[in-house]
Amino acid sequence: MISDKIKWDEKYTQSSTLNPPLELLKIFIQKAHIGKALDIACGLGRNSLFMRDYGFIVDSIDISIIALKNLEKEPNIHTFCKDLDDFKISKNSYHLICNSYFLQRNLFRGIYEGLKQDGILIFETFLYNPLLSNPSSNPHYFLQPNELLDAFCNLEILFYNEQEVQEKTHSKIAQLVAKKK
């Protein structure tokens, strides 16, 4: 969708601050066999760079060409400027898939199929909370309680957590680490 591309290009034009990698990824990356990794909606590449530095060859996908410019010349990182509405994850290709603060439910099956046997999925994003300070937020962009557990029930769950992360805004997150059997 063009408006999504424009929105994210504008965001990354205004801010090029690279945040640290996802804590969940830092804790659980050693569970994955070194090989090929996928970073879904990678943004500026905080997780891509971490996975690469750990030894992975990383496919980094994002809708924003501005965000991907950080990664284009990095060794062992392949960038793909794609709208995830149209992206198909290659089957049986990845030792590690990281999905950080992006939710597109129609990718769930592709994520599962994209993992190699013993491949690891690390997934963290916002959980719906009716107490959110912004009641106009679209609940479609938030996970429901236990939704990740249900969506990836065919994987071996290594870690699952739902928690409030910011008291003032009542933001909640869901975290999942799972292994393809």
JSON list of C-alpha atoms in Angstrom, two decimals:
[
{"chain": "A", "resi": 1, "resn": "MET", "atom": "CA", "xyz": [0.00, 0.00, 0.00]},
{"chain": "A", "resi": 2, "resn": "ILE", "atom": "CA", "xyz": [1.47, 3.33, -1.10]},
{"chain": "A", "resi": 3, "resn": "SER", "atom": "CA", "xyz": [0.33, 5.26, 1.98]},
{"chain": "A", "resi": 4, "resn": "ASP", "atom": "CA", "xyz": [2.17, 2.80, 4.25]},
{"chain": "A", "resi": 5, "resn": "LYS", "atom": "CA", "xyz": [5.35, 3.26, 2.22]},
{"chain": "A", "resi": 6, "resn": "ILE", "atom": "CA", "xyz": [5.10, 7.06, 2.40]},
{"chain": "A", "resi": 7, "resn": "LYS", "atom": "CA", "xyz": [4.34, 6.97, 6.13]},
{"chain": "A", "resi": 8, "resn": "TRP", "atom": "CA", "xyz": [7.36, 4.79, 6.93]},
{"chain": "A", "resi": 9, "resn": "ASP", "atom": "CA", "xyz": [9.71, 6.63, 4.57]},
{"chain": "A", "resi": 10, "resn": "GLU", "atom": "CA", "xyz": [8.76, 9.89, 6.32]},
{"chain": "A", "resi": 11, "resn": "LYS", "atom": "CA", "xyz": [9.31, 8.33, 9.73]},
{"chain": "A", "resi": 12, "resn": "TYR", "atom": "CA", "xyz": [12.79, 7.09, 8.85]},
{"chain": "A", "resi": 13, "resn": "THR", "atom": "CA", "xyz": [13.69, 10.37, 7.13]},
{"chain": "A", "resi": 14, "resn": "GLN", "atom": "CA", "xyz": [12.99, 12.16, 10.42]},
{"chain": "A", "resi": 15, "resn": "SER", "atom": "CA", "xyz": [14.73, 9.66, 12.69]},
{"chain": "A", "resi": 16, "resn": "SER", "atom": "CA", "xyz": [17.77, 7.56, 11.95]},
{"chain": "A", "resi": 17, "resn": "THR", "atom": "CA", "xyz": [18.50, 6.55, 15.55]},
{"chain": "A", "resi": 18, "resn": "LEU", "atom": "CA", "xyz": [19.36, 2.87, 15.72]},
{"chain": "A", "resi": 19, "resn": "ASN", "atom": "CA", "xyz": [17.88, 1.33, 18.85]},
{"chain": "A", "resi": 20, "resn": "PRO", "atom": "CA", "xyz": [19.56, -1.64, 20.54]},
{"chain": "A", "resi": 21, "resn": "PRO", "atom": "CA", "xyz": [18.48, -5.10, 19.39]},
{"chain": "A", "resi": 22, "resn": "LEU", "atom": "CA", "xyz": [15.44, -6.73, 20.90]},
{"chain": "A", "resi": 23, "resn": "GLU", "atom": "CA", "xyz": [16.26, -8.13, 24.37]},
{"chain": "A", "resi": 24, "resn": "LEU", "atom": "CA", "xyz": [14.36, -11.33, 23.57]},
{"chain": "A", "resi": 25, "resn": "LEU", "atom": "CA", "xyz": [16.61, -11.85, 20.54]},
{"chain": "A", "resi": 26, "resn": "LYS", "atom": "CA", "xyz": [19.75, -11.23, 22.59]},
{"chain": "A", "resi": 27, "resn": "ILE", "atom": "CA", "xyz": [18.64, -13.80, 25.16]},
{"chain": "A", "resi": 28, "resn": "PHE", "atom": "CA", "xyz": [17.49, -16.56, 22.80]},
{"chain": "A", "resi": 29, "resn": "ILE", "atom": "CA", "xyz": [19.64, -16.22, 19.66]},
{"chain": "A", "resi": 30, "resn": "GLN", "atom": "CA", "xyz": [21.92, -19.02, 20.86]},
{"chain": "A", "resi": 31, "resn": "LYS", "atom": "CA", "xyz": [19.00, -21.47, 20.49]},
{"chain": "A", "resi": 32, "resn": "ALA", "atom": "CA", "xyz": [19.24, -21.17, 16.70]},
{"chain": "A", "resi": 33, "resn": "HIS", "atom": "CA", "xyz": [21.75, -22.96, 14.49]},
{"chain": "A", "resi": 34, "resn": "ILE", "atom": "CA", "xyz": [23.98, -20.45, 12.71]},
{"chain": "A", "resi": 35, "resn": "GLY", "atom": "CA", "xyz": [22.83, -20.09, 9.12]},
{"chain": "A", "resi": 36, "resn": "LYS", "atom": "CA", "xyz": [20.22, -17.98, 7.41]},
{"chain": "A", "resi": 37, "resn": "ALA", "atom": "CA", "xyz": [17.95, -15.52, 9.26]},
{"chain": "A", "resi": 38, "resn": "LEU", "atom": "CA", "xyz": [14.95, -13.39, 8.29]},
{"chain": "A", "resi": 39, "resn": "ASP", "atom": "CA", "xyz": [14.17, -10.02, 9.87]},
{"chain": "A", "resi": 40, "resn": "ILE", "atom": "CA", "xyz": [10.54, -9.12, 9.12]},
{"chain": "A", "resi": 41, "resn": "ALA", "atom": "CA", "xyz": [9.78, -5.37, 8.95]},
{"chain": "A", "resi": 42, "resn": "CYS", "atom": "CA", "xyz": [13.38, -4.71, 9.94]},
{"chain": "A", "resi": 43, "resn": "GLY", "atom": "CA", "xyz": [13.23, -0.91, 10.06]},
{"chain": "A", "resi": 44, "resn": "LEU", "atom": "CA", "xyz": [16.72, 0.54, 10.45]},
{"chain": "A", "resi": 45, "resn": "GLY", "atom": "CA", "xyz": [18.14, -2.92, 11.07]},
{"chain": "A", "resi": 46, "resn": "ARG", "atom": "CA", "xyz": [18.83, -3.15, 14.78]},
{"chain": "A", "resi": 47, "resn": "ASN", "atom": "CA", "xyz": [17.99, -6.87, 14.84]},
{"chain": "A", "resi": 48, "resn": "SER", "atom": "CA", "xyz": [19.49, -7.58, 11.41]},
{"chain": "A", "resi": 49, "resn": "LEU", "atom": "CA", "xyz": [22.86, -6.19, 12.44]},
{"chain": "A", "resi": 50, "resn": "PHE", "atom": "CA", "xyz": [22.81, -8.14, 15.70]},
{"chain": "A", "resi": 51, "resn": "MET", "atom": "CA", "xyz": [21.97, -11.41, 13.94]},
{"chain": "A", "resi": 52, "resn": "ARG", "atom": "CA", "xyz": [24.67, -10.76, 11.33]},
{"chain": "A", "resi": 53, "resn": "ASP", "atom": "CA", "xyz": [27.25, -10.00, 14.03]},
{"chain": "A", "resi": 54, "resn": "TYR", "atom": "CA", "xyz": [26.29, -13.28, 15.71]},
{"chain": "A", "resi": 55, "resn": "GLY", "atom": "CA", "xyz": [27.15, -15.13, 12.49]},
{"chain": "A", "resi": 56, "resn": "PHE", "atom": "CA", "xyz": [23.93, -15.29, 10.47]},
{"chain": "A", "resi": 57, "resn": "ILE", "atom": "CA", "xyz": [23.41, -14.35, 6.84]},
{"chain": "A", "resi": 58, "resn": "VAL", "atom": "CA", "xyz": [20.35, -12.13, 7.09]},
{"chain": "A", "resi": 59, "resn": "ASP", "atom": "CA", "xyz": [17.48, -11.34, 4.73]},
{"chain": "A", "resi": 60, "resn": "SER", "atom": "CA", "xyz": [16.10, -7.98, 5.89]},
{"chain": "A", "resi": 61, "resn": "ILE", "atom": "CA", "xyz": [12.73, -6.88, 4.58]},
{"chain": "A", "resi": 62, "resn": "ASP", "atom": "CA", "xyz": [10.96, -3.56, 5.04]},
{"chain": "A", "resi": 63, "resn": "ILE", "atom": "CA", "xyz": [8.58, -1.34, 3.08]},
{"chain": "A", "resi": 64, "resn": "SER", "atom": "CA", "xyz": [10.83, 1.70, 3.54]},
{"chain": "A", "resi": 65, "resn": "ILE", "atom": "CA", "xyz": [13.74, 2.21, 1.17]},
{"chain": "A", "resi": 66, "resn": "ILE", "atom": "CA", "xyz": [14.92, 4.98, 3.52]},
{"chain": "A", "resi": 67, "resn": "ALA", "atom": "CA", "xyz": [15.20, 2.52, 6.42]},
{"chain": "A", "resi": 68, "resn": "LEU", "atom": "CA", "xyz": [17.00, -0.07, 4.30]},
{"chain": "A", "resi": 69, "resn": "LYS", "atom": "CA", "xyz": [19.72, 2.38, 3.18]},
{"chain": "A", "resi": 70, "resn": "ASN", "atom": "CA", "xyz": [21.46, 1.72, 6.51]},
{"chain": "A", "resi": 71, "resn": "LEU", "atom": "CA", "xyz": [21.82, -1.94, 5.61]},
{"chain": "A", "resi": 72, "resn": "GLU", "atom": "CA", "xyz": [22.40, -1.97, 1.84]},
{"chain": "A", "resi": 73, "resn": "LYS", "atom": "CA", "xyz": [26.21, -2.05, 2.00]},
{"chain": "A", "resi": 74, "resn": "GLU", "atom": "CA", "xyz": [26.49, -4.25, 5.08]},
{"chain": "A", "resi": 75, "resn": "PRO", "atom": "CA", "xyz": [28.17, -7.61, 4.44]},
{"chain": "A", "resi": 76, "resn": "ASN", "atom": "CA", "xyz": [26.02, -10.72, 4.92]},
{"chain": "A", "resi": 77, "resn": "ILE", "atom": "CA", "xyz": [22.80, -8.69, 4.92]},
{"chain": "A", "resi": 78, "resn": "HIS", "atom": "CA", "xyz": [20.48, -8.84, 1.90]},
{"chain": "A", "resi": 79, "resn": "THR", "atom": "CA", "xyz": [17.83, -6.12, 1.79]},
{"chain": "A", "resi": 80, "resn": "PHE", "atom": "CA", "xyz": [14.39, -6.37, 0.21]},
{"chain": "A", "resi": 81, "resn": "CYS", "atom": "CA", "xyz": [12.18, -3.31, -0.13]},
{"chain": "A", "resi": 82, "resn": "LYS", "atom": "CA", "xyz": [8.77, -4.96, -0.23]},
{"chain": "A", "resi": 83, "resn": "ASP", "atom": "CA", "xyz": [5.27, -4.43, 1.02]},
{"chain": "A", "resi": 84, "resn": "LEU", "atom": "CA", "xyz": [4.69, -7.41, 3.30]},
{"chain": "A", "resi": 85, "resn": "ASP", "atom": "CA", "xyz": [1.15, -7.66, 1.92]},
{"chain": "A", "resi": 86, "resn": "ASP", "atom": "CA", "xyz": [2.78, -9.06, -1.23]},
{"chain": "A", "resi": 87, "resn": "PHE", "atom": "CA", "xyz": [5.76, -10.90, 0.26]},
{"chain": "A", "resi": 88, "resn": "LYS", "atom": "CA", "xyz": [6.02, -14.67, 0.30]},
{"chain": "A", "resi": 89, "resn": "ILE", "atom": "CA", "xyz": [8.49, -16.25, 2.71]},
{"chain": "A", "resi": 90, "resn": "SER", "atom": "CA", "xyz": [10.53, -19.00, 1.06]},
{"chain": "A", "resi": 91, "resn": "LYS", "atom": "CA", "xyz": [9.67, -22.40, 2.50]},
{"chain": "A", "resi": 92, "resn": "ASN", "atom": "CA", "xyz": [12.16, -24.27, 4.67]},
{"chain": "A", "resi": 93, "resn": "SER", "atom": "CA", "xyz": [14.76, -21.50, 4.33]},
{"chain": "A", "resi": 94, "resn": "TYR", "atom": "CA", "xyz": [15.53, -19.98, 7.71]},
{"chain": "A", "resi": 95, "resn": "HIS", "atom": "CA", "xyz": [17.30, -21.12, 10.87]},
{"chain": "A", "resi": 96, "resn": "LEU", "atom": "CA", "xyz": [15.98, -18.00, 12.63]},
{"chain": "A", "resi": 97, "resn": "ILE", "atom": "CA", "xyz": [13.04, -15.67, 11.97]},
{"chain": "A", "resi": 98, "resn": "CYS", "atom": "CA", "xyz": [12.64, -12.46, 13.96]},
{"chain": "A", "resi": 99, "resn": "ASN", "atom": "CA", "xyz": [9.37, -10.51, 13.95]},
{"chain": "A", "resi": 100, "resn": "SER", "atom": "CA", "xyz": [9.64, -7.41, 16.12]},
{"chain": "A", "resi": 101, "resn": "TYR", "atom": "CA", "xyz": [6.76, -4.98, 16.64]},
{"chain": "A", "resi": 102, "resn": "PHE", "atom": "CA", "xyz": [5.01, -5.79, 13.39]},
{"chain": "A", "resi": 103, "resn": "LEU", "atom": "CA", "xyz": [1.76, -7.70, 13.07]},
{"chain": "A", "resi": 104, "resn": "GLN", "atom": "CA", "xyz": [0.41, -9.17, 9.88]},
{"chain": "A", "resi": 105, "resn": "ARG", "atom": "CA", "xyz": [-1.60, -12.25, 10.63]},
{"chain": "A", "resi": 106, "resn": "ASN", "atom": "CA", "xyz": [-1.62, -13.56, 7.06]},
{"chain": "A", "resi": 107, "resn": "LEU", "atom": "CA", "xyz": [2.17, -14.07, 7.41]},
{"chain": "A", "resi": 108, "resn": "PHE", "atom": "CA", "xyz": [1.80, -16.56, 10.27]},
{"chain": "A", "resi": 109, "resn": "ARG", "atom": "CA", "xyz": [1.58, -19.61, 7.99]},
{"chain": "A", "resi": 110, "resn": "GLY", "atom": "CA", "xyz": [4.50, -18.39, 5.86]},
{"chain": "A", "resi": 111, "resn": "ILE", "atom": "CA", "xyz": [6.58, -17.81, 8.99]},
{"chain": "A", "resi": 112, "resn": "TYR", "atom": "CA", "xyz": [5.94, -21.39, 10.09]},
{"chain": "A", "resi": 113, "resn": "GLU", "atom": "CA", "xyz": [6.69, -22.80, 6.64]},
{"chain": "A", "resi": 114, "resn": "GLY", "atom": "CA", "xyz": [9.78, -20.59, 6.26]},
{"chain": "A", "resi": 115, "resn": "LEU", "atom": "CA", "xyz": [11.50, -22.14, 9.27]},
{"chain": "A", "resi": 116, "resn": "LYS", "atom": "CA", "xyz": [13.86, -25.05, 8.69]},
{"chain": "A", "resi": 117, "resn": "GLN", "atom": "CA", "xyz": [13.52, -28.06, 10.98]},
{"chain": "A", "resi": 118, "resn": "ASP", "atom": "CA", "xyz": [14.82, -26.95, 14.40]},
{"chain": "A", "resi": 119, "resn": "GLY", "atom": "CA", "xyz": [14.48, -23.33, 13.23]},
{"chain": "A", "resi": 120, "resn": "ILE", "atom": "CA", "xyz": [13.73, -20.70, 15.86]},
{"chain": "A", "resi": 121, "resn": "LEU", "atom": "CA", "xyz": [11.02, -18.03, 15.79]},
{"chain": "A", "resi": 122, "resn": "ILE", "atom": "CA", "xyz": [11.39, -14.94, 17.96]},
{"chain": "A", "resi": 123, "resn": "PHE", "atom": "CA", "xyz": [8.25, -12.80, 17.94]},
{"chain": "A", "resi": 124, "resn": "GLU", "atom": "CA", "xyz": [7.45, -9.73, 20.03]},
{"chain": "A", "resi": 125, "resn": "THR", "atom": "CA", "xyz": [4.73, -7.15, 19.47]},
{"chain": "A", "resi": 126, "resn": "PHE", "atom": "CA", "xyz": [1.96, -5.21, 21.15]},
{"chain": "A", "resi": 127, "resn": "LEU", "atom": "CA", "xyz": [-0.93, -6.93, 22.86]},
{"chain": "A", "resi": 128, "resn": "TYR", "atom": "CA", "xyz": [-4.41, -5.41, 22.84]},
{"chain": "A", "resi": 129, "resn": "ASN", "atom": "CA", "xyz": [-5.31, -3.69, 26.07]},
{"chain": "A", "resi": 130, "resn": "PRO", "atom": "CA", "xyz": [-8.68, -1.94, 26.44]},
{"chain": "A", "resi": 131, "resn": "LEU", "atom": "CA", "xyz": [-7.05, 0.40, 28.99]},
{"chain": "A", "resi": 132, "resn": "LEU", "atom": "CA", "xyz": [-4.76, 1.96, 26.37]},
{"chain": "A", "resi": 133, "resn": "SER", "atom": "CA", "xyz": [-4.46, 5.70, 26.74]},
{"chain": "A", "resi": 134, "resn": "ASN", "atom": "CA", "xyz": [-5.41, 6.09, 23.07]},
{"chain": "A", "resi": 135, "resn": "PRO", "atom": "CA", "xyz": [-8.85, 4.49, 22.68]},
{"chain": "A", "resi": 136, "resn": "SER", "atom": "CA", "xyz": [-8.86, 5.27, 18.95]},
{"chain": "A", "resi": 137, "resn": "SER", "atom": "CA", "xyz": [-6.14, 2.66, 18.35]},
{"chain": "A", "resi": 138, "resn": "ASN", "atom": "CA", "xyz": [-7.26, 0.00, 15.92]},
{"chain": "A", "resi": 139, "resn": "PRO", "atom": "CA", "xyz": [-7.42, -3.33, 17.80]},
{"chain": "A", "resi": 140, "resn": "HIS", "atom": "CA", "xyz": [-6.58, -5.13, 14.52]},
{"chain": "A", "resi": 141, "resn": "TYR", "atom": "CA", "xyz": [-2.97, -3.95, 14.95]},
{"chain": "A", "resi": 142, "resn": "PHE", "atom": "CA", "xyz": [-2.67, -5.64, 18.35]},
{"chain": "A", "resi": 143, "resn": "LEU", "atom": "CA", "xyz": [-2.50, -9.27, 19.37]},
{"chain": "A", "resi": 144, "resn": "GLN", "atom": "CA", "xyz": [-5.24, -10.76, 21.48]},
{"chain": "A", "resi": 145, "resn": "PRO", "atom": "CA", "xyz": [-4.28, -12.65, 24.66]},
{"chain": "A", "resi": 146, "resn": "ASN", "atom": "CA", "xyz": [-2.68, -16.02, 23.79]},
{"chain": "A", "resi": 147, "resn": "GLU", "atom": "CA", "xyz": [-3.02, -15.33, 20.06]},
{"chain": "A", "resi": 148, "resn": "LEU", "atom": "CA", "xyz": [0.64, -16.14, 19.36]},
{"chain": "A", "resi": 149, "resn": "LEU", "atom": "CA", "xyz": [0.32, -19.41, 21.28]},
{"chain": "A", "resi": 150, "resn": "ASP", "atom": "CA", "xyz": [-2.68, -20.37, 19.17]},
{"chain": "A", "resi": 151, "resn": "ALA", "atom": "CA", "xyz": [-1.13, -19.21, 15.88]},
{"chain": "A", "resi": 152, "resn": "PHE", "atom": "CA", "xyz": [2.09, -21.15, 16.43]},
{"chain": "A", "resi": 153, "resn": "CYS", "atom": "CA", "xyz": [0.74, -24.16, 18.34]},
{"chain": "A", "resi": 154, "resn": "ASN", "atom": "CA", "xyz": [2.46, -26.46, 15.83]},
{"chain": "A", "resi": 155, "resn": "LEU", "atom": "CA", "xyz": [5.84, -25.22, 17.10]},
{"chain": "A", "resi": 156, "resn": "GLU", "atom": "CA", "xyz": [7.54, -26.23, 20.33]},
{"chain": "A", "resi": 157, "resn": "ILE", "atom": "CA", "xyz": [7.08, -23.24, 22.65]},
{"chain": "A", "resi": 158, "resn": "LEU", "atom": "CA", "xyz": [10.37, -22.43, 24.40]},
{"chain": "A", "resi": 159, "resn": "PHE", "atom": "CA", "xyz": [9.20, -19.18, 26.01]},
{"chain": "A", "resi": 160, "resn": "TYR", "atom": "CA", "xyz": [5.97, -17.21, 26.16]},
{"chain": "A", "resi": 161, "resn": "ASN", "atom": "CA", "xyz": [5.14, -14.06, 28.08]},
{"chain": "A", "resi": 162, "resn": "GLU", "atom": "CA", "xyz": [2.48, -11.36, 28.14]},
{"chain": "A", "resi": 163, "resn": "GLN", "atom": "CA", "xyz": [3.21, -8.30, 30.24]},
{"chain": "A", "resi": 164, "resn": "GLU", "atom": "CA", "xyz": [2.55, -4.62, 30.75]},
{"chain": "A", "resi": 165, "resn": "VAL", "atom": "CA", "xyz": [5.63, -2.62, 29.78]},
{"chain": "A", "resi": 166, "resn": "GLN", "atom": "CA", "xyz": [4.65, 0.99, 30.42]},
{"chain": "A", "resi": 167, "resn": "GLU", "atom": "CA", "xyz": [2.44, 1.84, 33.36]},
{"chain": "A", "resi": 168, "resn": "LYS", "atom": "CA", "xyz": [1.48, 5.31, 32.12]},
{"chain": "A", "resi": 169, "resn": "THR", "atom": "CA", "xyz": [0.22, 4.13, 28.73]},
{"chain": "A", "resi": 170, "resn": "HIS", "atom": "CA", "xyz": [-0.78, 0.62, 29.85]},
{"chain": "A", "resi": 171, "resn": "SER", "atom": "CA", "xyz": [1.08, -0.80, 26.84]},
{"chain": "A", "resi": 172, "resn": "LYS", "atom": "CA", "xyz": [1.29, -4.56, 26.84]},
{"chain": "A", "resi": 173, "resn": "ILE", "atom": "CA", "xyz": [3.43, -6.90, 24.80]},
{"chain": "A", "resi": 174, "resn": "ALA", "atom": "CA", "xyz": [3.41, -10.57, 23.92]},
{"chain": "A", "resi": 175, "resn": "GLN", "atom": "CA", "xyz": [6.69, -12.44, 23.50]},
{"chain": "A", "resi": 176, "resn": "LEU", "atom": "CA", "xyz": [7.16, -15.86, 21.93]},
{"chain": "A", "resi": 177, "resn": "VAL", "atom": "CA", "xyz": [10.20, -18.01, 21.27]},
{"chain": "A", "resi": 178, "resn": "ALA", "atom": "CA", "xyz": [9.43, -21.27, 19.51]},
{"chain": "A", "resi": 179, "resn": "LYS", "atom": "CA", "xyz": [11.18, -24.08, 17.65]},
{"chain": "A", "resi": 180, "resn": "LYS", "atom": "CA", "xyz": [10.02, -25.97, 14.57]},
{"chain": "A", "resi": 181, "resn": "LYS", "atom": "CA", "xyz": [9.96, -29.66, 15.37]}
]
